[in-house]
mmCIF file of C-alpha atoms and ligand atoms in Angstrom:
data_model
loop_
_atom_site.group_PDB
_atom_site.id
_atom_site.type_symbol
_atom_site.label_atom_id
_atom_site.label_comp_id
_atom_site.label_asym_id
_atom_site.label_seq_id
_atom_site.Cartn_x
_atom_site.Cartn_y
_atom_site.Cartn_z
ATOM 1 C CA MET A 1 120.463 105.402 142.117
ATOM 2 C CA ASN A 2 123.839 103.727 141.926
ATOM 3 C CA LEU A 3 123.421 100.087 142.696
ATOM 4 C CA THR A 4 124.729 97.808 140.024
ATOM 5 C CA GLY A 5 123.640 97.007 136.619
ATOM 6 C CA ASN A 6 124.454 99.251 133.689
ATOM 7 C CA LYS A 7 125.328 96.610 131.157
ATOM 8 C CA GLN A 8 127.387 97.970 128.285
ATOM 9 C CA ILE A 9 128.999 96.569 125.175
ATOM 10 C CA HIS A 10 132.437 97.903 124.309
ATOM 11 C CA MET A 11 134.549 97.380 121.232
ATOM 12 C CA VAL A 12 137.777 95.758 122.379
ATOM 13 C CA ARG A 13 139.257 94.734 119.039
ATOM 14 C CA ARG A 14 138.972 96.113 115.540
ATOM 15 C CA PRO A 15 137.316 93.572 113.234
ATOM 16 C CA VAL A 16 139.116 92.146 110.256
ATOM 17 C CA GLY A 17 136.387 91.299 107.776
ATOM 18 C CA MET A 18 133.093 90.288 109.369
ATOM 19 C CA PRO A 19 132.969 91.337 113.050
ATOM 20 C CA THR A 20 133.354 88.416 115.450
ATOM 21 C CA ASP A 21 132.369 87.889 119.101
ATOM 22 C CA ASP A 22 135.850 88.738 120.332
ATOM 23 C CA CYS A 23 135.518 92.285 118.978
ATOM 24 C CA PHE A 24 132.968 92.985 121.732
ATOM 25 C CA GLU A 25 132.960 92.761 125.496
ATOM 26 C CA LEU A 26 130.047 92.909 127.901
ATOM 27 C CA ARG A 27 130.771 94.996 130.978
ATOM 28 C CA GLU A 28 128.705 95.971 133.938
ATOM 29 C CA THR A 29 129.234 99.347 135.537
ATOM 30 C CA LEU A 30 127.416 101.242 138.234
ATOM 31 C CA ILE A 31 124.306 103.025 137.132
ATOM 32 C CA PRO A 32 125.408 106.675 137.184
ATOM 33 C CA THR A 33 124.131 109.052 139.813
ATOM 34 C CA CYS A 34 122.145 111.974 138.485
ATOM 35 C CA GLY A 35 124.134 115.137 139.168
ATOM 36 C CA ASP A 36 122.965 118.724 138.988
ATOM 37 C CA GLY A 37 121.292 119.456 135.619
ATOM 38 C CA GLN A 38 121.623 115.877 134.462
ATOM 39 C CA VAL A 39 119.136 113.423 133.026
ATOM 40 C CA LEU A 40 119.440 109.700 133.680
ATOM 41 C CA ARG A 41 117.531 107.406 131.360
ATOM 42 C CA ARG A 42 117.032 103.713 130.806
ATOM 43 C CA THR A 43 117.396 102.500 127.250
ATOM 44 C CA LEU A 44 114.277 100.943 125.769
ATOM 45 C CA TYR A 45 115.387 100.530 122.152
ATOM 46 C CA LEU A 46 118.773 100.633 120.453
ATOM 47 C CA SER A 47 118.859 101.145 116.693
ATOM 48 C CA LEU A 48 121.138 98.722 114.821
ATOM 49 C CA ASP A 49 122.659 100.221 111.711
ATOM 50 C CA PRO A 50 125.263 99.155 109.143
ATOM 51 C CA TYR A 51 127.266 102.347 109.694
ATOM 52 C CA PHE A 52 128.506 100.963 113.013
ATOM 53 C CA ARG A 53 130.840 98.808 110.943
ATOM 54 C CA LEU A 54 132.314 101.940 109.343
ATOM 55 C CA TRP A 55 132.736 103.489 112.764
ATOM 56 C CA MET A 56 134.511 100.326 113.962
ATOM 57 C CA LYS A 57 136.963 100.695 111.107
ATOM 58 C CA ASP A 58 138.124 104.092 112.363
ATOM 59 C CA ALA A 59 137.407 104.272 116.103
ATOM 60 C CA ALA A 60 140.467 104.271 118.331
ATOM 61 C CA VAL A 61 140.804 100.930 120.082
ATOM 62 C CA ASP A 62 143.775 99.626 122.040
ATOM 63 C CA ARG A 63 142.897 97.157 124.717
ATOM 64 C CA ALA A 64 146.360 97.153 126.263
ATOM 65 C CA ALA A 65 146.167 100.918 126.701
ATOM 66 C CA GLY A 66 142.616 100.698 128.048
ATOM 67 C CA ILE A 67 141.051 102.294 124.973
ATOM 68 C CA THR A 68 137.890 100.266 124.445
ATOM 69 C CA PRO A 69 135.093 102.547 123.279
ATOM 70 C CA LEU A 70 131.433 102.012 124.031
ATOM 71 C CA MET A 71 129.626 100.915 120.870
ATOM 72 C CA ILE A 72 127.646 103.768 119.358
ATOM 73 C CA GLY A 73 123.993 103.911 118.367
ATOM 74 C CA LYS A 74 120.748 105.829 118.460
ATOM 75 C CA THR A 75 118.423 105.040 121.334
ATOM 76 C CA ILE A 76 114.943 105.581 122.638
ATOM 77 C CA SER A 77 114.938 105.769 126.420
ATOM 78 C CA GLU A 78 112.743 106.481 129.397
ATOM 79 C CA VAL A 79 113.869 109.173 131.824
ATOM 80 C CA VAL A 80 114.271 107.520 135.226
ATOM 81 C CA GLU A 81 115.617 110.507 137.124
ATOM 82 C CA SER A 82 116.046 114.135 136.175
ATOM 83 C CA ALA A 83 117.814 117.042 137.781
ATOM 84 C CA ASN A 84 117.129 119.083 134.657
ATOM 85 C CA PRO A 85 113.901 121.116 134.592
ATOM 86 C CA LYS A 86 113.410 120.378 130.866
ATOM 87 C CA PHE A 87 112.886 116.657 131.473
ATOM 88 C CA ALA A 88 110.698 114.688 133.853
ATOM 89 C CA ALA A 89 110.840 111.085 135.001
ATOM 90 C CA GLY A 90 108.721 108.854 132.804
ATOM 91 C CA GLU A 91 109.208 110.871 129.595
ATOM 92 C CA LEU A 92 110.486 109.102 126.517
ATOM 93 C CA VAL A 93 113.484 110.628 124.777
ATOM 94 C CA CYS A 94 115.573 109.958 121.668
ATOM 95 C CA GLY A 95 119.324 110.083 122.074
ATOM 96 C CA ASN A 96 122.609 108.498 121.143
ATOM 97 C CA ASP A 97 123.391 106.456 124.225
ATOM 98 C CA GLY A 98 124.969 103.575 122.368
ATOM 99 C CA TRP A 99 125.025 99.976 123.482
ATOM 100 C CA GLN A 100 124.196 100.334 127.145
ATOM 101 C CA GLU A 101 121.225 100.034 129.448
ATOM 102 C CA TYR A 102 121.506 103.486 131.024
ATOM 103 C CA GLY A 103 122.682 106.812 129.666
ATOM 104 C CA ILE A 104 123.352 110.119 131.395
ATOM 105 C CA SER A 105 124.010 113.633 130.141
ATOM 106 C CA ASP A 106 122.969 117.237 130.612
ATOM 107 C CA GLY A 107 120.095 116.581 128.203
ATOM 108 C CA SER A 108 121.401 118.724 125.348
ATOM 109 C CA ASP A 109 121.754 115.586 123.225
ATOM 110 C CA LEU A 110 118.150 114.488 123.775
ATOM 111 C CA THR A 111 114.908 115.158 121.951
ATOM 112 C CA LYS A 112 111.578 114.326 123.498
ATOM 113 C CA ALA A 113 109.531 111.637 121.812
ATOM 114 C CA ASP A 114 106.142 112.927 120.707
ATOM 115 C CA PRO A 115 103.704 110.965 122.904
ATOM 116 C CA ASP A 116 101.221 110.873 120.014
ATOM 117 C CA ILE A 117 103.608 108.697 118.029
ATOM 118 C CA GLN A 118 102.712 105.101 118.801
ATOM 119 C CA PRO A 119 104.432 102.757 118.832
ATOM 120 C CA VAL A 120 107.447 104.798 119.789
ATOM 121 C CA THR A 121 109.678 102.577 117.628
ATOM 122 C CA LEU A 122 108.281 104.450 114.603
ATOM 123 C CA LEU A 123 110.918 107.012 115.595
ATOM 124 C CA LEU A 124 113.626 104.513 114.660
ATOM 125 C CA GLY A 125 111.706 103.252 111.607
ATOM 126 C CA PRO A 126 109.404 105.134 109.223
ATOM 127 C CA LEU A 127 109.715 108.367 111.215
ATOM 128 C CA GLY A 128 113.429 107.980 111.901
ATOM 129 C CA GLY A 129 116.762 108.530 110.264
ATOM 130 C CA THR A 130 116.722 105.560 107.928
ATOM 131 C CA ALA A 131 113.356 106.520 106.438
ATOM 132 C CA PHE A 132 114.584 110.104 106.167
ATOM 133 C CA THR A 133 117.524 108.736 104.180
ATOM 134 C CA ALA A 134 115.109 106.866 101.934
ATOM 135 C CA TYR A 135 112.998 109.957 101.372
ATOM 136 C CA GLY A 136 115.906 112.362 100.900
ATOM 137 C CA ALA A 137 117.717 110.418 98.208
ATOM 138 C CA MET A 138 114.444 109.766 96.376
ATOM 139 C CA VAL A 139 113.549 113.462 96.374
ATOM 140 C CA GLU A 140 116.998 114.834 95.616
ATOM 141 C CA ILE A 141 118.620 112.219 93.387
ATOM 142 C CA CYS A 142 116.366 109.445 92.060
ATOM 143 C CA LYS A 143 113.520 111.846 91.248
ATOM 144 C CA PRO A 144 111.480 109.121 89.528
ATOM 145 C CA LYS A 145 108.515 110.173 87.437
ATOM 146 C CA PRO A 146 105.258 108.230 87.159
ATOM 147 C CA GLY A 147 105.668 105.270 84.831
ATOM 148 C CA GLU A 148 109.445 105.124 85.225
ATOM 149 C CA THR A 149 111.224 102.046 86.533
ATOM 150 C CA LEU A 150 112.944 102.335 89.902
ATOM 151 C CA VAL A 151 115.230 99.591 91.215
ATOM 152 C CA VAL A 152 116.057 99.407 94.928
ATOM 153 C CA SER A 153 118.724 97.182 96.510
ATOM 154 C CA ALA A 154 118.576 95.860 100.074
ATOM 155 C CA ALA A 155 114.876 96.244 99.346
ATOM 156 C CA ALA A 156 113.680 94.457 102.476
ATOM 157 C CA GLY A 157 115.847 96.564 104.764
ATOM 158 C CA ALA A 158 115.071 99.706 106.704
ATOM 159 C CA VAL A 159 116.025 102.196 103.993
ATOM 160 C CA GLY A 160 115.204 100.153 100.907
ATOM 161 C CA SER A 161 111.725 99.103 101.990
ATOM 162 C CA ILE A 162 110.728 102.741 102.462
ATOM 163 C CA ALA A 163 112.455 103.998 99.296
ATOM 164 C CA GLY A 164 110.616 101.423 97.186
ATOM 165 C CA GLN A 165 107.260 102.265 98.715
ATOM 166 C CA ILE A 166 107.837 105.956 98.011
ATOM 167 C CA GLY A 167 108.471 104.921 94.401
ATOM 168 C CA LYS A 168 105.102 103.144 94.348
ATOM 169 C CA ILE A 169 103.362 106.191 95.849
ATOM 170 C CA TRP A 170 104.869 108.244 93.017
ATOM 171 C CA GLY A 171 103.528 105.868 90.366
ATOM 172 C CA CYS A 172 106.712 104.018 89.381
ATOM 173 C CA ARG A 173 107.326 100.436 88.449
ATOM 174 C CA VAL A 174 109.438 99.349 91.431
ATOM 175 C CA VAL A 175 111.769 96.373 91.359
ATOM 176 C CA GLY A 176 113.573 95.286 94.503
ATOM 177 C CA LEU A 177 116.697 93.223 95.070
ATOM 178 C CA ALA A 178 116.895 91.170 98.240
ATOM 179 C CA GLY A 179 118.732 88.185 99.648
ATOM 180 C CA SER A 180 115.960 85.622 100.223
ATOM 181 C CA ASP A 181 112.678 84.447 98.747
ATOM 182 C CA GLU A 182 110.930 85.380 101.979
ATOM 183 C CA LYS A 183 112.192 88.959 101.670
ATOM 184 C CA CYS A 184 111.158 89.089 98.017
ATOM 185 C CA ARG A 185 107.679 87.870 98.917
ATOM 186 C CA TRP A 186 107.368 90.523 101.629
ATOM 187 C CA VAL A 187 108.298 93.420 99.378
ATOM 188 C CA THR A 188 106.042 92.289 96.525
ATOM 189 C CA GLU A 189 103.042 90.892 98.390
ATOM 190 C CA ASP A 190 102.921 93.250 101.382
ATOM 191 C CA LEU A 191 104.745 96.391 100.232
ATOM 192 C CA GLY A 192 103.448 96.394 96.664
ATOM 193 C CA PHE A 193 106.742 96.288 94.733
ATOM 194 C CA ASP A 194 106.098 95.073 91.187
ATOM 195 C CA ALA A 195 108.898 92.513 91.283
ATOM 196 C CA CYS A 196 111.816 91.472 93.439
ATOM 197 C CA VAL A 197 114.972 89.627 92.475
ATOM 198 C CA ASN A 198 116.660 87.249 94.899
ATOM 199 C CA TYR A 199 120.213 88.237 94.068
ATOM 200 C CA LYS A 200 121.598 85.178 95.826
ATOM 201 C CA THR A 201 119.837 82.632 93.629
ATOM 202 C CA GLU A 202 119.444 84.390 90.271
ATOM 203 C CA SER A 203 121.697 86.076 87.745
ATOM 204 C CA VAL A 204 120.985 89.691 88.681
ATOM 205 C CA SER A 205 121.518 90.998 85.178
ATOM 206 C CA ASP A 206 119.232 88.396 83.563
ATOM 207 C CA ALA A 207 116.562 88.857 86.211
ATOM 208 C CA LEU A 208 116.669 92.639 85.847
ATOM 209 C CA ALA A 209 116.301 92.283 82.083
ATOM 210 C CA ARG A 210 113.059 90.369 82.693
ATOM 211 C CA ALA A 211 111.785 92.566 85.526
ATOM 212 C CA CYS A 212 112.660 95.864 83.843
ATOM 213 C CA PRO A 213 111.582 95.437 80.202
ATOM 214 C CA ASN A 214 111.802 99.203 79.651
ATOM 215 C CA GLY A 215 115.206 99.515 81.322
ATOM 216 C CA ILE A 216 116.037 101.269 84.584
ATOM 217 C CA ASP A 217 115.355 104.979 85.063
ATOM 218 C CA ALA A 218 116.407 105.304 88.698
ATOM 219 C CA TYR A 219 118.444 103.115 91.005
ATOM 220 C CA TYR A 220 118.435 103.486 94.771
ATOM 221 C CA ASP A 221 121.706 101.779 95.689
ATOM 222 C CA ASN A 222 122.280 100.547 99.218
ATOM 223 C CA VAL A 223 124.931 97.954 98.420
ATOM 224 C CA ALA A 224 127.237 98.906 95.472
ATOM 225 C CA GLY A 225 129.596 96.182 94.144
ATOM 226 C CA SER A 226 128.443 93.566 91.666
ATOM 227 C CA ILE A 227 124.758 94.515 91.998
ATOM 228 C CA LEU A 228 125.516 98.069 90.900
ATOM 229 C CA GLU A 229 127.470 96.603 88.006
ATOM 230 C CA ALA A 230 124.473 94.508 86.922
ATOM 231 C CA VAL A 231 122.103 97.478 87.232
ATOM 232 C CA LEU A 232 124.368 99.592 85.011
ATOM 233 C CA GLU A 233 123.888 97.077 82.200
ATOM 234 C CA HIS A 234 120.220 98.085 82.028
ATOM 235 C CA ILE A 235 120.402 101.774 82.779
ATOM 236 C CA ASN A 236 118.354 104.121 80.580
ATOM 237 C CA TYR A 237 119.289 107.433 78.989
ATOM 238 C CA GLY A 238 119.163 110.129 81.674
ATOM 239 C CA ALA A 239 118.848 107.653 84.553
ATOM 240 C CA ARG A 240 119.665 108.696 88.112
ATOM 241 C CA ILE A 241 121.559 106.601 90.658
ATOM 242 C CA ALA A 242 121.566 107.438 94.360
ATOM 243 C CA LEU A 243 124.645 105.924 95.979
ATOM 244 C CA VAL A 244 123.320 105.651 99.511
ATOM 245 C CA GLY A 245 125.200 102.690 100.941
ATOM 246 C CA LEU A 246 127.981 100.275 100.027
ATOM 247 C CA ILE A 247 127.163 97.508 102.453
ATOM 248 C CA SER A 248 128.621 94.811 100.206
ATOM 249 C CA GLN A 249 132.038 96.322 100.952
ATOM 250 C CA TYR A 250 131.859 97.192 104.638
ATOM 251 C CA ASN A 251 133.559 93.945 105.693
ATOM 252 C CA ALA A 252 135.947 93.786 102.752
ATOM 253 C CA THR A 253 139.542 92.953 103.582
ATOM 254 C CA GLU A 254 140.787 93.769 100.092
ATOM 255 C CA PRO A 255 140.200 96.999 98.155
ATOM 256 C CA PRO A 256 137.099 96.642 95.961
ATOM 257 C CA VAL A 257 137.555 95.672 92.340
ATOM 258 C CA GLY A 258 137.137 98.801 90.236
ATOM 259 C CA PRO A 259 137.012 102.293 91.659
ATOM 260 C CA ASN A 260 136.364 102.791 95.340
ATOM 261 C CA LEU A 261 133.040 104.640 95.354
ATOM 262 C CA TRP A 262 133.102 105.407 99.078
ATOM 263 C CA PRO A 263 134.551 108.964 98.664
ATOM 264 C CA LEU A 264 131.541 109.818 96.477
ATOM 265 C CA LEU A 265 129.153 108.907 99.247
ATOM 266 C CA ALA A 266 131.249 110.400 102.036
ATOM 267 C CA HIS A 267 131.529 113.741 100.235
ATOM 268 C CA ASN A 268 127.987 113.829 98.870
ATOM 269 C CA ALA A 269 129.622 113.940 95.444
ATOM 270 C CA MET A 270 128.030 112.792 92.219
ATOM 271 C CA ILE A 271 129.175 111.109 89.034
ATOM 272 C CA HIS A 272 126.845 112.210 86.288
ATOM 273 C CA GLY A 273 126.913 110.692 82.827
ATOM 274 C CA PHE A 274 127.185 113.191 79.999
ATOM 275 C CA GLN A 275 126.280 113.312 76.312
ATOM 276 C CA ASN A 276 126.179 116.542 74.328
ATOM 277 C CA ASN A 277 122.902 118.357 74.578
ATOM 278 C CA ASP A 278 122.126 119.987 71.218
ATOM 279 C CA ALA A 279 119.724 122.403 72.855
ATOM 280 C CA LEU A 280 122.744 124.150 74.387
ATOM 281 C CA GLY A 281 124.208 124.879 70.928
ATOM 282 C CA PRO A 282 122.997 128.465 70.440
ATOM 283 C CA GLN A 283 124.068 129.499 73.949
ATOM 284 C CA PHE A 284 127.451 127.818 73.476
ATOM 285 C CA GLY A 285 128.019 129.578 70.145
ATOM 286 C CA LYS A 286 127.223 132.987 71.548
ATOM 287 C CA ASP A 287 129.295 132.616 74.708
ATOM 288 C CA MET A 288 132.314 131.188 72.923
ATOM 289 C CA ARG A 289 132.359 133.818 70.172
ATOM 290 C CA ASP A 290 132.196 136.525 72.837
ATOM 291 C CA TRP A 291 134.988 134.967 74.913
ATOM 292 C CA LEU A 292 137.234 134.555 71.863
ATOM 293 C CA ALA A 293 136.631 138.159 70.863
ATOM 294 C CA GLN A 294 137.454 139.286 74.402
ATOM 295 C CA GLY A 295 140.625 137.165 74.537
ATOM 296 C CA LYS A 296 139.215 135.184 77.427
ATOM 297 C CA ILE A 297 139.672 131.846 75.634
ATOM 298 C CA ARG A 298 143.068 130.888 74.221
ATOM 299 C CA TYR A 299 143.855 127.898 72.084
ATOM 300 C CA ARG A 300 146.645 126.070 70.341
ATOM 301 C CA GLU A 301 146.676 123.891 67.221
ATOM 302 C CA HIS A 302 148.744 120.805 66.456
ATOM 303 C CA ILE A 303 148.811 120.606 62.658
ATOM 304 C CA VAL A 304 150.223 117.709 60.649
ATOM 305 C CA ASP A 305 150.499 118.087 56.873
ATOM 306 C CA GLY A 306 149.376 115.454 54.372
ATOM 307 C CA ILE A 307 146.723 112.759 54.501
ATOM 308 C CA GLU A 308 149.422 110.092 54.473
ATOM 309 C CA ARG A 309 150.548 111.295 57.889
ATOM 310 C CA ALA A 310 147.082 110.925 59.391
ATOM 311 C CA PRO A 311 147.608 107.400 60.803
ATOM 312 C CA ARG A 312 150.804 108.358 62.650
ATOM 313 C CA ALA A 313 149.259 111.586 63.879
ATOM 314 C CA PHE A 314 146.223 109.713 65.083
ATOM 315 C CA MET A 315 148.432 107.238 66.958
ATOM 316 C CA GLY A 316 150.305 110.215 68.358
ATOM 317 C CA LEU A 317 147.174 111.194 70.277
ATOM 318 C CA PHE A 318 147.734 108.102 72.408
ATOM 319 C CA ARG A 319 151.369 109.005 72.953
ATOM 320 C CA GLY A 320 150.482 112.555 73.883
ATOM 321 C CA GLU A 321 152.286 114.135 70.919
ATOM 322 C CA ASN A 322 149.736 116.910 70.501
ATOM 323 C CA ILE A 323 149.368 120.116 72.437
ATOM 324 C CA GLY A 324 145.941 121.566 71.844
ATOM 325 C CA LYS A 325 143.630 120.462 69.060
ATOM 326 C CA ALA A 326 145.158 118.084 66.504
ATOM 327 C CA PHE A 327 144.411 118.437 62.768
ATOM 328 C CA VAL A 328 145.647 117.089 59.493
ATOM 329 C CA ARG A 329 146.091 119.811 56.867
ATOM 330 C CA ILE A 330 145.279 118.201 53.527
HETATM 331 N N1 LIG B 1 123.911 107.648 103.213
HETATM 332 C C1 LIG B 1 123.245 107.664 104.359
HETATM 333 O O1 LIG B 1 123.013 108.709 104.961
HETATM 334 C C2 LIG B 1 122.753 106.371 104.926
HETATM 335 C C3 LIG B 1 121.897 106.355 106.020
HETATM 336 C C4 LIG B 1 121.403 105.116 106.462
HETATM 337 C C5 LIG B 1 121.805 103.949 105.839
HETATM 338 N N2 LIG B 1 122.678 104.028 104.812
HETATM 339 C C6 LIG B 1 123.118 102.827 104.086
HETATM 340 O O2 LIG B 1 121.964 102.233 103.495
HETATM 341 C C7 LIG B 1 122.169 100.835 103.418
HETATM 342 C C8 LIG B 1 120.979 100.129 104.075
HETATM 343 O O3 LIG B 1 120.964 100.495 105.440
HETATM 344 P P1 LIG B 1 119.769 99.979 106.368
HETATM 345 O O4 LIG B 1 119.897 100.689 107.651
HETATM 346 O O5 LIG B 1 118.501 100.080 105.610
HETATM 347 O O6 LIG B 1 120.159 98.467 106.605
HETATM 348 P P2 LIG B 1 119.233 97.244 106.277
HETATM 349 O O7 LIG B 1 118.973 97.284 104.793
HETATM 350 O O8 LIG B 1 118.042 97.241 107.167
HETATM 351 O O9 LIG B 1 120.120 95.984 106.650
HETATM 352 C C9 LIG B 1 121.186 95.622 105.855
HETATM 353 C C10 LIG B 1 120.744 94.709 104.682
HETATM 354 O O10 LIG B 1 121.714 94.821 103.664
HETATM 355 C C11 LIG B 1 121.730 93.606 102.922
HETATM 356 N N3 LIG B 1 123.110 93.189 102.677
HETATM 357 C C12 LIG B 1 124.038 92.891 103.609
HETATM 358 N N4 LIG B 1 125.186 92.533 103.018
HETATM 359 C C13 LIG B 1 124.961 92.600 101.675
HETATM 360 C C14 LIG B 1 125.755 92.341 100.530
HETATM 361 N N5 LIG B 1 127.023 91.920 100.643
HETATM 362 N N6 LIG B 1 125.210 92.516 99.302
HETATM 363 C C15 LIG B 1 123.929 92.925 99.161
HETATM 364 N N7 LIG B 1 123.119 93.196 100.221
HETATM 365 C C16 LIG B 1 123.639 93.027 101.450
HETATM 366 C C17 LIG B 1 121.014 92.532 103.751
HETATM 367 O O11 LIG B 1 119.784 92.224 103.106
HETATM 368 P P3 LIG B 1 119.738 91.068 101.954
HETATM 369 O O12 LIG B 1 119.264 89.832 102.633
HETATM 370 O O13 LIG B 1 118.782 91.609 100.973
HETATM 371 O O14 LIG B 1 121.129 90.902 101.439
HETATM 372 C C18 LIG B 1 120.719 93.232 105.075
HETATM 373 O O15 LIG B 1 119.519 92.826 105.645
HETATM 374 C C19 LIG B 1 123.485 100.534 104.097
HETATM 375 O O16 LIG B 1 124.475 100.444 103.114
HETATM 376 C C20 LIG B 1 123.710 101.751 104.958
HETATM 377 O O17 LIG B 1 125.059 101.961 105.247
HETATM 378 C C21 LIG B 1 123.145 105.202 104.336
#
């Protein structure tokens, strides 16, 4: 099988800001011939995901040098020809064939679609990677308890719509944020969210104050930026925030205002608020007395004499005049 007709989309230029048509090029190549051990398949569905934009930021592209990568993406395909005993023509498989009509490989990158799963697109939706993302961050980070308030951004999207529904299953008050009234209606009327804020037409902070009268216990963040800032104004003691996506910044041409949170997400790292926990007091006292006695903890004191010198000594803290713990000896 090598007539014509494998249409592909390649990246030919790195986007600046929002991707534009001239970043992409449609090409038509020969449909590959199935060699020994190989599996040729025809793409039925290509998943579209925001992370492509992150990939476009880093992928090598140099049109003059002929470096124009095929756009990436997860696919569901039908095997059209197989020279690999593990696959047969007609089977449906999940792979990463990217933006093209036909893919070919030795099959090691493929998983067979369970024929009992119908429609097969469930494997890109509620049984696919985005829903797994929704589930994982809810279980591991948001951990909302019944009665708590969970807020979800990009609530009408693939990840957010599932995360919010999991919150409802777990007995939470769930408030979504989405970019149109139609989306807000869908998540409240069809998905059962308790409220949804159209962040494009309302003050997010004011709307969250109304929708979350008991504050916010968990925030499933798909967007970061100013929405995260508004959510933080209503965050409760001990709240959990899952930083899952920063889509508001993917097309940014300037560094974001405030800290760049991307390294947190990329490294699965966490910022966790802290206030002293009195319950730890007895354990602290025991450990520290032992360590001091054993010489395992050393310390230094910065002592200033006389109450009248307190103001200067205090100001010295901001000039770094102390080494170790500062005191005034009265
Ligand atoms: N950490 C992970 O492993 C992982 C895995 C999958 C996805 N993600 C992230 O999760 C987020 C959602 O992904 P998805 O696949 O479910 O996409 P999606 O929500 O189905 O589609 C993107 C949605 O984001 C919203 N959006 C776009 N620009 C925005 C902006 N500037 N401010 C606020 N909202 C904006 C839009 O909805 P509105 O109309 O509501 O604005 C859009 O429909 C993305 O940030 C993605 O990168 C992370």
